N, CA, C and O atoms as a printed pandas DataFrame, in Angstrom:
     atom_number atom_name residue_name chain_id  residue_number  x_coord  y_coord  z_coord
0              1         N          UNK        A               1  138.696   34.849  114.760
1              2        CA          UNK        A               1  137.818   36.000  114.687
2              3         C          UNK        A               1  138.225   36.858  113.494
3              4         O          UNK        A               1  139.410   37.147  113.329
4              5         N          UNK        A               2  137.211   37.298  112.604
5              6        CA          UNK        A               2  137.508   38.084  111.589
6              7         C          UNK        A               2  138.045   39.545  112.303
7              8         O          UNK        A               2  138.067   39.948  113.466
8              9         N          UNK        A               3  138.639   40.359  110.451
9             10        CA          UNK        A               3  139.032   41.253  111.371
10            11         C          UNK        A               3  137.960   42.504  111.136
11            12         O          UNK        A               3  137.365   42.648  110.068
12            13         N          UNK        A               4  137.781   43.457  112.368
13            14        CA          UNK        A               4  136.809   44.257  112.468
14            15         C          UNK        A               4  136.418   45.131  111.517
15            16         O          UNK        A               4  135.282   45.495  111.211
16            17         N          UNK        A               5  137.886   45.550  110.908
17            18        CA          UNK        A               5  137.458   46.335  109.953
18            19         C          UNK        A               5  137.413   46.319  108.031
19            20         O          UNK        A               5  137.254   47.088  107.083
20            21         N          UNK        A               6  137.684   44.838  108.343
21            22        CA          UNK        A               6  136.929   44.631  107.019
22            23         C          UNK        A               6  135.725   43.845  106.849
23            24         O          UNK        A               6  135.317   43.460  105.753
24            25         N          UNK        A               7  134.908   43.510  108.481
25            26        CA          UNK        A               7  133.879   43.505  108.816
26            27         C          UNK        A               7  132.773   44.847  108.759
27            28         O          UNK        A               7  131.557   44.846  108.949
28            29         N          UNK        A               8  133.457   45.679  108.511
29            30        CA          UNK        A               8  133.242   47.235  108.625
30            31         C          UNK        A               8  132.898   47.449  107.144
31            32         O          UNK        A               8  131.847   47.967  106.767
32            33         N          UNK        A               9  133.880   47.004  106.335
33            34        CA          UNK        A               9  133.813   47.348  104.806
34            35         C          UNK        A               9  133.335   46.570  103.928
35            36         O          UNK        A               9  133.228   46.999  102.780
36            37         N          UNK        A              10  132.901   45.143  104.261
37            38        CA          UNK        A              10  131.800   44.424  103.885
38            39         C          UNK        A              10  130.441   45.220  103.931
39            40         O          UNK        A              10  129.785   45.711  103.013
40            41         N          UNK        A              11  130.203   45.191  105.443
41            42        CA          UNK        A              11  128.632   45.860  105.570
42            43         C          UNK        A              11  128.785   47.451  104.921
43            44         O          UNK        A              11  127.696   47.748  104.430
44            45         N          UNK        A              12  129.240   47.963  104.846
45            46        CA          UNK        A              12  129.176   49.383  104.154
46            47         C          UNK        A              12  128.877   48.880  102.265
47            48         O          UNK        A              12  128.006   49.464  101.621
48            49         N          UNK        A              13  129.451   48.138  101.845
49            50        CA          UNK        A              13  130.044   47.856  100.641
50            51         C          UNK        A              13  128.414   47.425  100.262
51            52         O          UNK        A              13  127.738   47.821   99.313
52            53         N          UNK        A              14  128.078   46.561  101.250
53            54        CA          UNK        A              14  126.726   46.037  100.576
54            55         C          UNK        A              14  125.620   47.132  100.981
55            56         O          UNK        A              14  124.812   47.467  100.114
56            57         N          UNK        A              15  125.569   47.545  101.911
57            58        CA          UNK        A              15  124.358   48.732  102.436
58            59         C          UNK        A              15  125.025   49.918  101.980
59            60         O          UNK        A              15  124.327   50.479  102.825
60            61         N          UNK        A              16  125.520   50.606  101.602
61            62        CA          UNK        A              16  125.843   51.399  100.670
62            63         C          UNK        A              16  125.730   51.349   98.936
63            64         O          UNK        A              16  125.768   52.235   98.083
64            65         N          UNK        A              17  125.555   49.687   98.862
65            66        CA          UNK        A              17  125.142   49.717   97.283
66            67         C          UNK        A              17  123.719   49.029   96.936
67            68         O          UNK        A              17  122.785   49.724   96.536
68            69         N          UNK        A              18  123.638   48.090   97.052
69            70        CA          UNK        A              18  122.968   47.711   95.841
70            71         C          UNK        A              18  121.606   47.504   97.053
71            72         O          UNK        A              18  120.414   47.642   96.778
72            73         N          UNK        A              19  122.177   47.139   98.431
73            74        CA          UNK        A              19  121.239   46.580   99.749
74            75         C          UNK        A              19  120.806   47.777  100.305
75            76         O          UNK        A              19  120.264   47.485  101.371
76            77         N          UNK        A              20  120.771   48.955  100.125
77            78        CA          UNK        A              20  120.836   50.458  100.665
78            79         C          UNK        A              20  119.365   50.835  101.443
79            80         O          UNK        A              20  119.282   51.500  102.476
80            81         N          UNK        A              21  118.393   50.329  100.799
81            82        CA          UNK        A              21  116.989   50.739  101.074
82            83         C          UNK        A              21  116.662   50.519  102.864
83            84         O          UNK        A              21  117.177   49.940  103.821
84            85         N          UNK        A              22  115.766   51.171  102.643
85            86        CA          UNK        A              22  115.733   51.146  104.378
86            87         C          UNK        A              22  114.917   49.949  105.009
87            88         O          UNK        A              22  114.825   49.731  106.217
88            89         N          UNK        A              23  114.343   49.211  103.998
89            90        CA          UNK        A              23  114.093   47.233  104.800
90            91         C          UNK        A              23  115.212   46.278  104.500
91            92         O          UNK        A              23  115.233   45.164  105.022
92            93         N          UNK        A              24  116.067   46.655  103.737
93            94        CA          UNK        A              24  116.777   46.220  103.610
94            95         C          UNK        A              24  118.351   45.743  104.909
95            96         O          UNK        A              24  119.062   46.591  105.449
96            97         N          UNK        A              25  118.489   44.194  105.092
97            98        CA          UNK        A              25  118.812   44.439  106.494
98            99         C          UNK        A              25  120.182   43.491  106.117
99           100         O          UNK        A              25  120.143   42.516  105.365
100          101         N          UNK        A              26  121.030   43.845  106.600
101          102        CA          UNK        A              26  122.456   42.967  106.101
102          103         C          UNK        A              26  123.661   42.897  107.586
103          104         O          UNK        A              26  124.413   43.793  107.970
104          105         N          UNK        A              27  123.465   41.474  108.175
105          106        CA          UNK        A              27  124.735   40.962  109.110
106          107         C          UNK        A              27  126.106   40.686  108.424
107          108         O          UNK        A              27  126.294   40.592  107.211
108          109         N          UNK        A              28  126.915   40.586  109.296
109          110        CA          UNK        A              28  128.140   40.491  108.661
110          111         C          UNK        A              28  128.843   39.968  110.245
111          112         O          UNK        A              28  129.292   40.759  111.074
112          113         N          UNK        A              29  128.807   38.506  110.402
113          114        CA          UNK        A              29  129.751   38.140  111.708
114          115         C          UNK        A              29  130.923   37.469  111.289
115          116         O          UNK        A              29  131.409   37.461  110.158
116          117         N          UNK        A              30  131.320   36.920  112.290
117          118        CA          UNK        A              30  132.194   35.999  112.337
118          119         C          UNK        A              30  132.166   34.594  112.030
119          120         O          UNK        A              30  131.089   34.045  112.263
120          121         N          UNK        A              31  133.192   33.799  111.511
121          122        CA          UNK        A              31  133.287   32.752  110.665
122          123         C          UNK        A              31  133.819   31.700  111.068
123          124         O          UNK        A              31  133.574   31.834  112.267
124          125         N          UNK        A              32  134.322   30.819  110.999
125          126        CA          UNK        A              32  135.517   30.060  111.538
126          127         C          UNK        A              32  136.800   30.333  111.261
127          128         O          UNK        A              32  137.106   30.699  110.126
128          129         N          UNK        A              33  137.670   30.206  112.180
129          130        CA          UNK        A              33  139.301   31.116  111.969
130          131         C          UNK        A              33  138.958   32.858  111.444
131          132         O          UNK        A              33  138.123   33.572  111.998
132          133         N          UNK        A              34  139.355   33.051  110.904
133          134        CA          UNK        A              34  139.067   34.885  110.419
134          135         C          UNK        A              34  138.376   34.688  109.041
135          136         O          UNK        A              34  138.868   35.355  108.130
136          137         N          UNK        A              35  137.197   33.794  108.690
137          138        CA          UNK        A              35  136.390   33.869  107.873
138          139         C          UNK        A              35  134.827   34.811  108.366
139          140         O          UNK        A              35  134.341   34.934  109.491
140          141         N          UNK        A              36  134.365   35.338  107.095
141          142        CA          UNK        A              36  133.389   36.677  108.029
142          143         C          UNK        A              36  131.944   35.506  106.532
143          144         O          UNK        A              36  132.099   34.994  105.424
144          145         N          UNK        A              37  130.821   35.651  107.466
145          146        CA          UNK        A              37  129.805   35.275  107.303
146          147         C          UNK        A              37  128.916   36.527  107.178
147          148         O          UNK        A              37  129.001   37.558  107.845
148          149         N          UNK        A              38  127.822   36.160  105.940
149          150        CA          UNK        A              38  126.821   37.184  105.439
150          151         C          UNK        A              38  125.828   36.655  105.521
151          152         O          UNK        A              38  125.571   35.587  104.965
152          153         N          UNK        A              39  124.797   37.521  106.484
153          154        CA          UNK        A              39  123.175   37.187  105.704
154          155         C          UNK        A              39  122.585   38.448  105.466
155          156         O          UNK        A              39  122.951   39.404  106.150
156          157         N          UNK        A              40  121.389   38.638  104.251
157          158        CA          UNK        A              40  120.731   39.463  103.785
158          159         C          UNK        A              40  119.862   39.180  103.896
159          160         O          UNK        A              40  119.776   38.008  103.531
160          161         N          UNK        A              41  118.752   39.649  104.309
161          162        CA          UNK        A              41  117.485   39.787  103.785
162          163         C          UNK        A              41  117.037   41.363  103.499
163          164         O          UNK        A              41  117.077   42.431  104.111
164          165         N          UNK        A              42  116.587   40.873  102.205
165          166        CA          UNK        A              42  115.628   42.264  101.090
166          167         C          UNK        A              42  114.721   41.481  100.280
167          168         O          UNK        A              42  114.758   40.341   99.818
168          169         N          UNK        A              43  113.817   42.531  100.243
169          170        CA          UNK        A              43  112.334   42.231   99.039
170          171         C          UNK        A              43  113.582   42.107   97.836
171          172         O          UNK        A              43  113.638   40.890   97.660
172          173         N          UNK        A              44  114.144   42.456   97.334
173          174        CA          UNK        A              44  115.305   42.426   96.300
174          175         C          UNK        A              44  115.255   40.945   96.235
175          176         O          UNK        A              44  116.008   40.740   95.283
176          177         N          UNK        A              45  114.946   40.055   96.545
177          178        CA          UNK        A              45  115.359   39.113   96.503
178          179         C          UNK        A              45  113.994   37.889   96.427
179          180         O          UNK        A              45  114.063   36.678   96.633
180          181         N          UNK        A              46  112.645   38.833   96.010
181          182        CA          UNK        A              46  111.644   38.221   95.979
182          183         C          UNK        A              46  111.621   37.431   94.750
183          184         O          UNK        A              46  111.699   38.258   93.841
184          185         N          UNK        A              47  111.560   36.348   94.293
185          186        CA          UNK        A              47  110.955   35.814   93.314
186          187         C          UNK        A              47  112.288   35.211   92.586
187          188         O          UNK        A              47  112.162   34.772   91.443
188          189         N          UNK        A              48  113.897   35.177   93.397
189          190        CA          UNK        A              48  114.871   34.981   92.303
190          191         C          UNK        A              48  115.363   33.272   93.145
191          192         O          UNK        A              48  115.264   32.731   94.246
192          193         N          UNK        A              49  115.935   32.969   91.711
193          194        CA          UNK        A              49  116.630   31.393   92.474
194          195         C          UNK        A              49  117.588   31.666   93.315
195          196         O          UNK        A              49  118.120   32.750   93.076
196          197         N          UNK        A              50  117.942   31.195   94.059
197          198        CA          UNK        A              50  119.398   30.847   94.154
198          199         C          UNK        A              50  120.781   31.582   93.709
199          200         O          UNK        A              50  121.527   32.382   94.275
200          201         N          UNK        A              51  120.782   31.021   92.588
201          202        CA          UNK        A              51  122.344   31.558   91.754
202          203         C          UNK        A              51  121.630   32.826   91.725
203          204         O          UNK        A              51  122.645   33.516   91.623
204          205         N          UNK        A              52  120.714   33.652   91.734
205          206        CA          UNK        A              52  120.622   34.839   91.061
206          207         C          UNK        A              52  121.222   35.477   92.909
207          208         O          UNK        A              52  122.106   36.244   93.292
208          209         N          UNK        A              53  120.463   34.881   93.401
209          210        CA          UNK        A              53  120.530   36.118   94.723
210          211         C          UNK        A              53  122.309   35.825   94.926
211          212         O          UNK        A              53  123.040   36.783   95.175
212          213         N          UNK        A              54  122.741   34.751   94.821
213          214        CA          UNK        A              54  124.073   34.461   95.297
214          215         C          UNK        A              54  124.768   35.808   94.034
215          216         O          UNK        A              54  125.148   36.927   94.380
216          217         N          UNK        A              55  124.766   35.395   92.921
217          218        CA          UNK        A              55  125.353   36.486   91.865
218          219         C          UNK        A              55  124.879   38.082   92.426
219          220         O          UNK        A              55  125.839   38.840   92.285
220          221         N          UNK        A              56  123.815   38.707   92.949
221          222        CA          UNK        A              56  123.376   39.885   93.325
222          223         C          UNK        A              56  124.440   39.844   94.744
223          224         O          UNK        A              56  124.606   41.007   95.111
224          225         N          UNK        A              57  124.978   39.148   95.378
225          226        CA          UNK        A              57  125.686   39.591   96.787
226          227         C          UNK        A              57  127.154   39.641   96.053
227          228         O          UNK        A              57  127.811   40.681   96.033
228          229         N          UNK        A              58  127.428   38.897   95.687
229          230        CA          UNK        A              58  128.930   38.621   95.337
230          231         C          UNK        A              58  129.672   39.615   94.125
231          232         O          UNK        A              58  130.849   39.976   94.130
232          233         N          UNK        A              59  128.395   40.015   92.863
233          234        CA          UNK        A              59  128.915   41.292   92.257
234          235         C          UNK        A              59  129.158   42.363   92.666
235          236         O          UNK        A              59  129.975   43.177   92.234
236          237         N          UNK        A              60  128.300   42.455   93.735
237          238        CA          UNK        A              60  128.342   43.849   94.847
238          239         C          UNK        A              60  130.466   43.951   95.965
239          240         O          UNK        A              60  131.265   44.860   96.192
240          241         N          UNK        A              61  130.408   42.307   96.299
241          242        CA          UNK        A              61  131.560   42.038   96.329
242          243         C          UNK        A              61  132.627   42.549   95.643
243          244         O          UNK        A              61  133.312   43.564   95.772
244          245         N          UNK        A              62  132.617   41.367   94.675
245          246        CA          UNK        A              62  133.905   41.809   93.610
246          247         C          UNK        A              62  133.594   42.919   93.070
247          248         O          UNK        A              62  133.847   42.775   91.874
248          249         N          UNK        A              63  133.278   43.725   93.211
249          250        CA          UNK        A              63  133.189   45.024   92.614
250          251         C          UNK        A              63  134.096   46.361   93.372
251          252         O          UNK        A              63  134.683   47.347   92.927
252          253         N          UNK        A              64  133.884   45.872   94.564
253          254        CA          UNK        A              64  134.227   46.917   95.570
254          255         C          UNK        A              64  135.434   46.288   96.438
255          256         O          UNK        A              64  136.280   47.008   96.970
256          257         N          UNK        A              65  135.438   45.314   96.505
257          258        CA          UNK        A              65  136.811   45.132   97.665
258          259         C          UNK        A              65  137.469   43.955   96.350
259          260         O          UNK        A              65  137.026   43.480   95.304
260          261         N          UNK        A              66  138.813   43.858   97.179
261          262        CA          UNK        A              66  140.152   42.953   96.401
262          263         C          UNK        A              66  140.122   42.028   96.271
263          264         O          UNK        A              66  139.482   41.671   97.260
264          265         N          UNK        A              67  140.392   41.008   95.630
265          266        CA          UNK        A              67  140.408   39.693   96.183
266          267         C          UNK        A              67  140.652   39.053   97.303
267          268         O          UNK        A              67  139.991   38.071   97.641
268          269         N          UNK        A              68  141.522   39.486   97.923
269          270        CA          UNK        A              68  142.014   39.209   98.903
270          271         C          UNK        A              68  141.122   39.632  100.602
271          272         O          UNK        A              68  141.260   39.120  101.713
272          273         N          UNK        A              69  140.518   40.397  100.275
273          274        CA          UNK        A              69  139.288   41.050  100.592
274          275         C          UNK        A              69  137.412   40.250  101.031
275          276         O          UNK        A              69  136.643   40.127  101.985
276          277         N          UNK        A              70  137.507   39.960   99.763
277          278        CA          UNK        A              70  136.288   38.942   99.366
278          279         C          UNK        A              70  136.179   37.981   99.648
279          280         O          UNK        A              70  135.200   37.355  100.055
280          281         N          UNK        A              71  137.750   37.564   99.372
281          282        CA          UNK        A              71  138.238   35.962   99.518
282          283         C          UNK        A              71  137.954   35.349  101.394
283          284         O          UNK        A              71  138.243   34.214  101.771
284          285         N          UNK        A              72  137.311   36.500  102.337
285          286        CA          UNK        A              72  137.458   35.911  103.240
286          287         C          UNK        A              72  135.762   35.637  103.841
287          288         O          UNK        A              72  135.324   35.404  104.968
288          289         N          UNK        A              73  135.155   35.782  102.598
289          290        CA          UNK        A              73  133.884   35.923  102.696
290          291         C          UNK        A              73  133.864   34.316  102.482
291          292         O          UNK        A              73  134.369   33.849  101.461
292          293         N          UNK        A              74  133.187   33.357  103.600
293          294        CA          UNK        A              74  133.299   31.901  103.201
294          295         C          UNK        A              74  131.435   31.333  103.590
295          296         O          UNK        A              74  131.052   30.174  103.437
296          297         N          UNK        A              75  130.759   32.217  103.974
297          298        CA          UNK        A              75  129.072   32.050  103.913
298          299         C          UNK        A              75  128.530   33.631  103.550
299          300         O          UNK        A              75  128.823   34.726  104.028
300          301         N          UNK        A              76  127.579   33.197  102.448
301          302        CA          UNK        A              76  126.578   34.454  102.253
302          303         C          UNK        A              76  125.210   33.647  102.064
303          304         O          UNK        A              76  124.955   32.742  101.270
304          305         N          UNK        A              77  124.727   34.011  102.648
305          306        CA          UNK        A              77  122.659   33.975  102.700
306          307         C          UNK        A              77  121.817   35.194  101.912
307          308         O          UNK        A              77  121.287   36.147  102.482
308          309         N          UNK        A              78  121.818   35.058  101.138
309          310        CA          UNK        A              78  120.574   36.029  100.552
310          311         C          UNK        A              78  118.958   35.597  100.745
311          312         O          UNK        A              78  118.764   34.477  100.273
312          313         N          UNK        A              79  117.863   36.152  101.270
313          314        CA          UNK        A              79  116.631   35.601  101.723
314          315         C          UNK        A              79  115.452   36.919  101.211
315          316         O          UNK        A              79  116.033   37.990  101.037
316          317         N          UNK        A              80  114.236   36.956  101.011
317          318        CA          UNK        A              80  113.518   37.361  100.853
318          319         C          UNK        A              80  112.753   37.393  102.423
319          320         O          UNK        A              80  112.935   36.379  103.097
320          321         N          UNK        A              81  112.024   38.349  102.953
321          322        CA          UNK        A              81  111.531   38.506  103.953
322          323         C          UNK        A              81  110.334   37.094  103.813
323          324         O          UNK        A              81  110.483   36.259  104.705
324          325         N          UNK        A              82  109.601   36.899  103.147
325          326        CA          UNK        A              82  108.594   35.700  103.313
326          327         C          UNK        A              82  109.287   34.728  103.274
327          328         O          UNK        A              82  108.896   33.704  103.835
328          329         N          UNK        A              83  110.577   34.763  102.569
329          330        CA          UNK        A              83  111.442   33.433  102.544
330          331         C          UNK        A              83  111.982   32.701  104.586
331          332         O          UNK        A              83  112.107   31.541  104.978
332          333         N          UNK        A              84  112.111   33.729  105.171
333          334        CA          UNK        A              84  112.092   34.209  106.492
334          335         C          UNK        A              84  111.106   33.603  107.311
335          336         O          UNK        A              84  111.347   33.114  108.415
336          337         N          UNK        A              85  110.176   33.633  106.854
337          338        CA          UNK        A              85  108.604   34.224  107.768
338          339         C          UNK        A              85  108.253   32.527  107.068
339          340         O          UNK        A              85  107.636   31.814  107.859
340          341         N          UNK        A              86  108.606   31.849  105.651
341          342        CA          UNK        A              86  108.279   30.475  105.906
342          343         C          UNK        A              86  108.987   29.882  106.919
343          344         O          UNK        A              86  108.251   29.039  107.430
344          345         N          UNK        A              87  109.963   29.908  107.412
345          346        CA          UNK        A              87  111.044   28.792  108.072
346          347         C          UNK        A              87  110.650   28.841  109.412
347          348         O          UNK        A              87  111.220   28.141  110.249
């Protein structure tokens, strides 16, 4: 089980920056062993590949927490709400 409170400072880190808007919707669970798992969905994320949405979660990352920090981030999902609403 990750630990709570840098489960705490993930989701702040991203909904406090760049994910902030109010459709904007960001999980942050648990992983395997104390790895913490991300999904996003935001319109932010309409119209981009892949590497872009992955680069938009992970600068927000390394920006704000340590390596050591980040490093326990081992799934992130970035999605567009229609991206959603196809599946």
């Amino acid at each position: 089980m990750a630990d709570e409170q840098l489960k705490k400072k993930v989701y702040e880190v991203l909904k406090k920056g760049y994910f902030s808007g109010p459709d904007d919707t960001v999980d942050v669970s648990d992983g395997p062993e104390d790895s913490i798992h991300l999904i996003i969905v935001s319109r932010k994320f309409d119209g981009r590949r892949l590497k872009e949405k992955s680069d938009l979660i992970w600068s927000q990352l390394m920006q704000q927490l340590s390596a050591d920090e980040w490093g326990k981030v081992s799934l992130s999902i970035g999605a567009s709400p229609e991206e959603i609403k196809a599946t």
